[in-house]
Amino acid sequence: MKLHLYQVDAFTNHLFGGNPAAVIPLDQWISESLMQRLAMENNLSETVFFVPSTKPDADYEIRWFTPESEINLCGHATLASAFVLFHVMGYGYPAIRFQSKSGILVVTKSFDKISMDFPAWKPEPLTSYPAELATALGNIAITSVSKYRDYLVEVADESIVQHCQPDFTLLKALGHKVILTAKGSKADFVSRFFAPTVGVNEDPVTGSAHSQLIPYWAEKLGKKTLFARQLSKREGELWCEYLGDRVTMAGQCVFFMKGEIDL
């Protein structure tokens, strides 16, 4: 069996920026164990698989795997999948409907960007959280902690996010993925995302984290349209909008390579 593989840098307009995703289109699903082994072999934060859908409300079904486990939502790999469909595989319609573990995700062309419609995950403030959290994030001063899927940790200044040096062993022991965020200077907000619990110490640019960040900062800043930067070494940019129970995030992609997997 031969499979095509594409690698795309998502949420960036230049090569070696943003977040690289491995995209593997399928005619039909292969076994979950094989998808997991392929993701482990690729050793990127996510490997994404999609197949044509047989359901009338979706065009494709999509699944995402880190090197260690399947996850329920991934933005950059969805963006990369849409890029491959639009620009490599010749998909001719303006919108793609992906059926996923987080429901229907609609992805559309938007001038030089691709825009994704995702669920809004409004995090709730926590009155208590593990005392080791600040230590695990490099002994930082925490302003507040909220949670929906992941811990959302706000700090007072962008520089704290930029220069944070986590203890990934301690973070993994806490058992939660962590979003670190602050109000931005050249963006409405900035963030970094740490997920050693699923085999990704730091994810370069994270769409699913913005399902929490967008409603959080939209409420704090009193605005629905926001520009975001993720401050990993590769960095990434997202153009965001808060729509109540949904959010949109748009970004650019750069094609890196294609290959063939021989199984």
mmCIF file of C-alpha atoms in Angstrom:
data_model
loop_
_atom_site.group_PDB
_atom_site.id
_atom_site.type_symbol
_atom_site.label_atom_id
_atom_site.label_comp_id
_atom_site.label_asym_id
_atom_site.label_seq_id
_atom_site.Cartn_x
_atom_site.Cartn_y
_atom_site.Cartn_z
ATOM 1 C CA MET A 1 0.000 0.000 0.000
ATOM 2 C CA LYS A 2 1.307 3.431 -0.924
ATOM 3 C CA LEU A 3 0.144 6.653 0.760
ATOM 4 C CA HIS A 4 0.839 10.239 -0.225
ATOM 5 C CA LEU A 5 2.206 12.562 2.446
ATOM 6 C CA TYR A 6 2.405 16.357 2.325
ATOM 7 C CA GLN A 7 4.132 18.592 4.856
ATOM 8 C CA VAL A 8 2.793 22.132 5.185
ATOM 9 C CA ASP A 9 3.815 25.024 7.457
ATOM 10 C CA ALA A 10 0.567 26.499 8.813
ATOM 11 C CA PHE A 11 -0.231 29.951 10.250
ATOM 12 C CA THR A 12 2.733 31.560 8.512
ATOM 13 C CA ASN A 13 3.647 33.231 5.217
ATOM 14 C CA HIS A 14 7.237 31.970 5.107
ATOM 15 C CA LEU A 15 8.959 28.609 5.092
ATOM 16 C CA PHE A 16 10.233 27.288 8.436
ATOM 17 C CA GLY A 17 7.705 29.432 10.310
ATOM 18 C CA GLY A 18 4.354 28.549 11.817
ATOM 19 C CA ASN A 19 3.495 24.965 12.687
ATOM 20 C CA PRO A 20 4.425 22.061 10.400
ATOM 21 C CA ALA A 21 1.761 19.396 9.873
ATOM 22 C CA ALA A 22 1.963 16.072 8.068
ATOM 23 C CA VAL A 23 -1.116 15.615 5.859
ATOM 24 C CA ILE A 24 -2.065 12.121 4.653
ATOM 25 C CA PRO A 25 -5.163 11.941 2.404
ATOM 26 C CA LEU A 26 -6.877 8.534 2.349
ATOM 27 C CA ASP A 27 -9.480 6.919 0.108
ATOM 28 C CA GLN A 28 -10.795 5.000 3.126
ATOM 29 C CA TRP A 29 -9.816 4.725 6.770
ATOM 30 C CA ILE A 30 -6.823 2.631 7.724
ATOM 31 C CA SER A 31 -6.568 1.169 11.224
ATOM 32 C CA GLU A 32 -6.248 3.505 14.192
ATOM 33 C CA SER A 33 -3.077 1.718 15.305
ATOM 34 C CA LEU A 34 -1.456 2.328 11.898
ATOM 35 C CA MET A 35 -2.429 6.016 11.958
ATOM 36 C CA GLN A 36 -0.848 6.289 15.406
ATOM 37 C CA ARG A 37 2.353 4.584 14.245
ATOM 38 C CA LEU A 38 2.567 6.888 11.228
ATOM 39 C CA ALA A 39 2.177 9.914 13.513
ATOM 40 C CA MET A 40 4.917 8.565 15.760
ATOM 41 C CA GLU A 41 7.168 8.039 12.728
ATOM 42 C CA ASN A 42 6.519 11.566 11.405
ATOM 43 C CA ASN A 43 7.263 12.949 14.878
ATOM 44 C CA LEU A 44 5.535 16.287 14.243
ATOM 45 C CA SER A 45 3.094 17.809 16.704
ATOM 46 C CA GLU A 46 0.251 16.465 14.524
ATOM 47 C CA THR A 47 -0.281 14.132 11.612
ATOM 48 C CA VAL A 48 -3.720 14.547 10.049
ATOM 49 C CA PHE A 49 -5.728 12.044 8.020
ATOM 50 C CA PHE A 50 -8.901 12.670 6.032
ATOM 51 C CA VAL A 51 -11.229 10.596 3.857
ATOM 52 C CA PRO A 52 -14.156 11.547 1.602
ATOM 53 C CA SER A 53 -17.365 11.579 3.632
ATOM 54 C CA THR A 54 -20.401 9.482 2.777
ATOM 55 C CA LYS A 55 -22.652 11.788 4.827
ATOM 56 C CA PRO A 56 -24.610 14.624 3.154
ATOM 57 C CA ASP A 57 -23.597 17.283 5.699
ATOM 58 C CA ALA A 58 -19.828 16.824 5.270
ATOM 59 C CA ASP A 59 -17.301 16.654 2.452
ATOM 60 C CA TYR A 60 -14.536 14.880 4.393
ATOM 61 C CA GLU A 61 -13.992 13.149 7.728
ATOM 62 C CA ILE A 62 -10.836 14.217 9.566
ATOM 63 C CA ARG A 63 -8.729 12.842 12.447
ATOM 64 C CA TRP A 64 -5.587 14.188 14.154
ATOM 65 C CA PHE A 65 -2.782 12.321 15.934
ATOM 66 C CA THR A 66 0.173 13.517 18.002
ATOM 67 C CA PRO A 67 3.137 11.131 18.252
ATOM 68 C CA GLU A 68 1.454 9.625 21.339
ATOM 69 C CA SER A 69 -2.329 9.892 20.998
ATOM 70 C CA GLU A 70 -5.369 10.995 19.014
ATOM 71 C CA ILE A 71 -6.779 14.422 19.920
ATOM 72 C CA ASN A 72 -10.259 15.892 19.543
ATOM 73 C CA LEU A 73 -9.396 19.150 17.744
ATOM 74 C CA CYS A 74 -6.397 20.585 15.886
ATOM 75 C CA GLY A 75 -6.361 23.899 14.065
ATOM 76 C CA HIS A 76 -3.041 24.020 12.230
ATOM 77 C CA ALA A 77 -3.413 20.513 10.769
ATOM 78 C CA THR A 78 -6.962 21.331 9.640
ATOM 79 C CA LEU A 79 -5.626 24.489 7.984
ATOM 80 C CA ALA A 80 -2.880 22.415 6.335
ATOM 81 C CA SER A 81 -5.421 19.836 5.129
ATOM 82 C CA ALA A 82 -7.552 22.544 3.528
ATOM 83 C CA PHE A 83 -4.432 24.000 1.897
ATOM 84 C CA VAL A 84 -3.581 20.599 0.376
ATOM 85 C CA LEU A 85 -7.152 20.142 -0.861
ATOM 86 C CA PHE A 86 -7.408 23.647 -2.340
ATOM 87 C CA HIS A 87 -3.920 24.008 -3.780
ATOM 88 C CA VAL A 88 -2.615 20.482 -4.433
ATOM 89 C CA MET A 89 -5.580 18.150 -4.924
ATOM 90 C CA GLY A 90 -7.685 20.594 -6.961
ATOM 91 C CA TYR A 91 -10.724 20.855 -4.665
ATOM 92 C CA GLY A 92 -12.925 23.270 -6.610
ATOM 93 C CA TYR A 93 -15.484 24.580 -4.122
ATOM 94 C CA PRO A 94 -14.973 27.647 -1.887
ATOM 95 C CA ALA A 95 -15.724 25.792 1.375
ATOM 96 C CA ILE A 96 -14.793 22.401 2.837
ATOM 97 C CA ARG A 97 -16.918 20.763 5.532
ATOM 98 C CA PHE A 98 -14.887 18.446 7.768
ATOM 99 C CA GLN A 99 -16.673 15.992 10.079
ATOM 100 C CA SER A 100 -14.588 15.641 13.247
ATOM 101 C CA LYS A 101 -14.718 14.555 16.889
ATOM 102 C CA SER A 102 -15.578 18.213 17.617
ATOM 103 C CA GLY A 103 -18.442 18.364 15.098
ATOM 104 C CA ILE A 104 -18.568 19.945 11.657
ATOM 105 C CA LEU A 105 -15.674 22.306 10.891
ATOM 106 C CA VAL A 106 -16.167 24.604 7.887
ATOM 107 C CA VAL A 107 -13.023 25.910 6.188
ATOM 108 C CA THR A 108 -13.165 28.561 3.469
ATOM 109 C CA LYS A 109 -10.814 30.453 1.182
ATOM 110 C CA SER A 110 -10.463 34.061 2.311
ATOM 111 C CA PHE A 111 -8.322 36.079 -0.130
ATOM 112 C CA ASP A 112 -4.714 35.050 0.635
ATOM 113 C CA LYS A 113 -5.753 33.218 3.799
ATOM 114 C CA ILE A 114 -7.775 30.170 4.783
ATOM 115 C CA SER A 115 -10.446 30.719 7.445
ATOM 116 C CA MET A 116 -11.698 28.057 9.859
ATOM 117 C CA ASP A 117 -14.996 27.999 11.762
ATOM 118 C CA PHE A 118 -14.384 26.282 15.122
ATOM 119 C CA PRO A 119 -16.343 25.821 18.356
ATOM 120 C CA ALA A 120 -15.938 28.544 20.981
ATOM 121 C CA TRP A 121 -14.630 27.008 24.204
ATOM 122 C CA LYS A 122 -15.132 29.707 26.807
ATOM 123 C CA PRO A 123 -12.882 28.911 29.772
ATOM 124 C CA GLU A 124 -14.198 29.282 33.295
ATOM 125 C CA PRO A 125 -12.128 30.922 36.055
ATOM 126 C CA LEU A 126 -10.597 28.517 38.581
ATOM 127 C CA THR A 127 -10.531 29.382 42.263
ATOM 128 C CA SER A 128 -7.963 26.654 42.908
ATOM 129 C CA TYR A 129 -5.324 24.972 40.790
ATOM 130 C CA PRO A 130 -2.170 22.949 41.472
ATOM 131 C CA ALA A 131 0.378 24.872 43.517
ATOM 132 C CA GLU A 132 3.113 23.417 41.285
ATOM 133 C CA LEU A 133 1.717 25.128 38.169
ATOM 134 C CA ALA A 134 3.727 28.348 38.611
ATOM 135 C CA THR A 135 6.865 26.332 39.330
ATOM 136 C CA ALA A 136 6.305 24.121 36.284
ATOM 137 C CA LEU A 137 6.097 27.271 34.150
ATOM 138 C CA GLY A 138 9.494 28.506 35.355
ATOM 139 C CA ASN A 139 8.476 30.164 38.649
ATOM 140 C CA ILE A 140 6.365 32.830 36.965
ATOM 141 C CA ALA A 141 3.854 35.178 38.619
ATOM 142 C CA ILE A 142 0.368 34.028 37.590
ATOM 143 C CA THR A 143 -2.415 36.611 37.209
ATOM 144 C CA SER A 144 -5.281 34.120 36.774
ATOM 145 C CA VAL A 145 -6.057 30.552 35.702
ATOM 146 C CA SER A 146 -9.121 29.452 33.723
ATOM 147 C CA LYS A 147 -10.026 26.148 32.114
ATOM 148 C CA TYR A 148 -12.119 24.592 29.382
ATOM 149 C CA ARG A 149 -10.137 21.721 27.828
ATOM 150 C CA ASP A 150 -6.760 23.089 28.922
ATOM 151 C CA TYR A 151 -5.424 25.308 31.678
ATOM 152 C CA LEU A 152 -5.380 28.912 30.418
ATOM 153 C CA VAL A 153 -2.813 30.842 32.449
ATOM 154 C CA GLU A 154 -2.738 34.629 32.126
ATOM 155 C CA VAL A 155 0.337 36.623 33.118
ATOM 156 C CA ALA A 156 0.865 40.361 33.375
ATOM 157 C CA ASP A 157 3.238 40.971 30.485
ATOM 158 C CA GLU A 158 4.066 39.681 26.999
ATOM 159 C CA SER A 159 7.740 39.315 27.942
ATOM 160 C CA ILE A 160 6.842 36.678 30.548
ATOM 161 C CA VAL A 161 5.200 34.606 27.808
ATOM 162 C CA GLN A 162 8.134 35.187 25.447
ATOM 163 C CA HIS A 163 10.832 34.165 27.917
ATOM 164 C CA CYS A 164 9.012 31.399 29.818
ATOM 165 C CA GLN A 165 11.183 28.288 30.333
ATOM 166 C CA PRO A 166 8.900 25.484 31.520
ATOM 167 C CA ASP A 167 9.907 22.372 33.413
ATOM 168 C CA PHE A 168 8.316 19.887 31.002
ATOM 169 C CA THR A 169 8.786 16.916 33.333
ATOM 170 C CA LEU A 170 6.825 18.704 36.045
ATOM 171 C CA LEU A 171 4.231 19.942 33.536
ATOM 172 C CA LYS A 172 3.681 16.382 32.309
ATOM 173 C CA ALA A 173 3.241 15.184 35.889
ATOM 174 C CA LEU A 174 0.471 17.785 36.391
ATOM 175 C CA GLY A 175 -1.485 15.966 33.665
ATOM 176 C CA HIS A 176 -2.878 19.007 31.815
ATOM 177 C CA LYS A 177 -2.082 20.867 28.608
ATOM 178 C CA VAL A 178 -1.308 24.522 29.361
ATOM 179 C CA ILE A 179 -1.924 27.752 27.433
ATOM 180 C CA LEU A 180 0.192 30.683 28.607
ATOM 181 C CA THR A 181 -1.113 34.087 27.528
ATOM 182 C CA ALA A 182 -0.887 37.851 27.980
ATOM 183 C CA LYS A 183 -2.107 41.041 26.351
ATOM 184 C CA GLY A 184 0.100 41.808 23.350
ATOM 185 C CA SER A 185 2.024 44.885 22.268
ATOM 186 C CA LYS A 186 1.829 44.325 18.475
ATOM 187 C CA ALA A 187 -1.151 41.967 18.704
ATOM 188 C CA ASP A 188 -4.323 41.909 20.767
ATOM 189 C CA PHE A 189 -2.983 38.912 22.676
ATOM 190 C CA VAL A 190 -0.057 36.503 22.595
ATOM 191 C CA SER A 191 0.296 32.925 23.737
ATOM 192 C CA ARG A 192 2.380 29.759 23.948
ATOM 193 C CA PHE A 193 1.087 26.204 24.271
ATOM 194 C CA PHE A 194 2.637 23.317 26.197
ATOM 195 C CA ALA A 195 1.376 19.735 25.846
ATOM 196 C CA PRO A 196 3.923 17.219 27.181
ATOM 197 C CA THR A 197 1.001 15.036 28.304
ATOM 198 C CA VAL A 198 0.399 14.115 24.627
ATOM 199 C CA GLY A 199 4.054 14.016 23.578
ATOM 200 C CA VAL A 200 4.410 17.648 22.414
ATOM 201 C CA ASN A 201 6.453 19.771 24.805
ATOM 202 C CA GLU A 202 5.653 22.993 22.951
ATOM 203 C CA ASP A 203 3.325 23.264 19.977
ATOM 204 C CA PRO A 204 4.504 26.067 17.634
ATOM 205 C CA VAL A 205 1.022 27.407 16.702
ATOM 206 C CA THR A 206 -2.185 25.956 18.095
ATOM 207 C CA GLY A 207 -5.620 26.531 16.570
ATOM 208 C CA SER A 208 -7.485 24.518 19.211
ATOM 209 C CA ALA A 209 -5.964 26.663 21.978
ATOM 210 C CA HIS A 210 -7.471 29.690 20.242
ATOM 211 C CA SER A 211 -10.918 28.137 20.617
ATOM 212 C CA GLN A 212 -10.358 29.061 24.278
ATOM 213 C CA LEU A 213 -8.211 32.171 23.812
ATOM 214 C CA ILE A 214 -10.577 34.007 21.446
ATOM 215 C CA PRO A 215 -13.651 34.068 23.744
ATOM 216 C CA TYR A 216 -11.399 34.779 26.727
ATOM 217 C CA TRP A 217 -9.717 37.835 25.202
ATOM 218 C CA ALA A 218 -12.817 39.024 23.319
ATOM 219 C CA GLU A 219 -14.548 39.415 26.685
ATOM 220 C CA LYS A 220 -11.541 40.980 28.438
ATOM 221 C CA LEU A 221 -10.815 43.465 25.630
ATOM 222 C CA GLY A 222 -14.429 44.158 24.681
ATOM 223 C CA LYS A 223 -13.904 43.428 20.979
ATOM 224 C CA LYS A 224 -14.932 40.624 18.633
ATOM 225 C CA THR A 225 -12.215 40.909 15.970
ATOM 226 C CA LEU A 226 -8.697 40.196 17.190
ATOM 227 C CA PHE A 227 -5.188 39.626 15.886
ATOM 228 C CA ALA A 228 -3.126 37.021 17.722
ATOM 229 C CA ARG A 229 0.500 35.905 17.760
ATOM 230 C CA GLN A 230 1.861 32.664 19.156
ATOM 231 C CA LEU A 231 5.376 33.276 20.457
ATOM 232 C CA SER A 232 7.095 29.937 19.905
ATOM 233 C CA LYS A 233 10.508 29.917 18.219
ATOM 234 C CA ARG A 234 8.785 29.424 14.846
ATOM 235 C CA GLU A 235 6.020 31.963 15.684
ATOM 236 C CA GLY A 236 2.630 32.218 14.028
ATOM 237 C CA GLU A 237 -0.143 34.702 13.249
ATOM 238 C CA LEU A 238 -3.919 34.290 13.445
ATOM 239 C CA TRP A 239 -6.737 36.639 12.443
ATOM 240 C CA CYS A 240 -9.615 35.842 14.779
ATOM 241 C CA GLU A 241 -13.287 36.622 15.330
ATOM 242 C CA TYR A 242 -15.609 35.767 18.217
ATOM 243 C CA LEU A 243 -19.119 34.780 17.118
ATOM 244 C CA GLY A 244 -20.717 33.639 20.375
ATOM 245 C CA ASP A 245 -20.823 29.839 20.264
ATOM 246 C CA ARG A 246 -18.315 29.774 17.381
ATOM 247 C CA VAL A 247 -14.975 31.381 16.570
ATOM 248 C CA THR A 248 -13.170 31.888 13.296
ATOM 249 C CA MET A 249 -9.435 31.936 12.826
ATOM 250 C CA ALA A 250 -7.668 32.623 9.560
ATOM 251 C CA GLY A 251 -4.086 32.043 8.566
ATOM 252 C CA GLN A 252 -1.703 31.435 5.723
ATOM 253 C CA CYS A 253 0.185 28.277 4.736
ATOM 254 C CA VAL A 254 3.425 27.447 2.937
ATOM 255 C CA PHE A 255 4.009 24.159 1.128
ATOM 256 C CA PHE A 256 7.205 22.385 2.221
ATOM 257 C CA MET A 257 7.340 18.910 0.671
ATOM 258 C CA LYS A 258 5.525 15.865 -0.626
ATOM 259 C CA GLY A 259 6.454 12.225 -0.330
ATOM 260 C CA GLU A 260 5.240 8.641 -0.609
ATOM 261 C CA ILE A 261 4.846 6.140 2.211
ATOM 262 C CA ASP A 262 5.389 2.504 1.194
ATOM 263 C CA LEU A 263 3.615 0.107 3.578
#
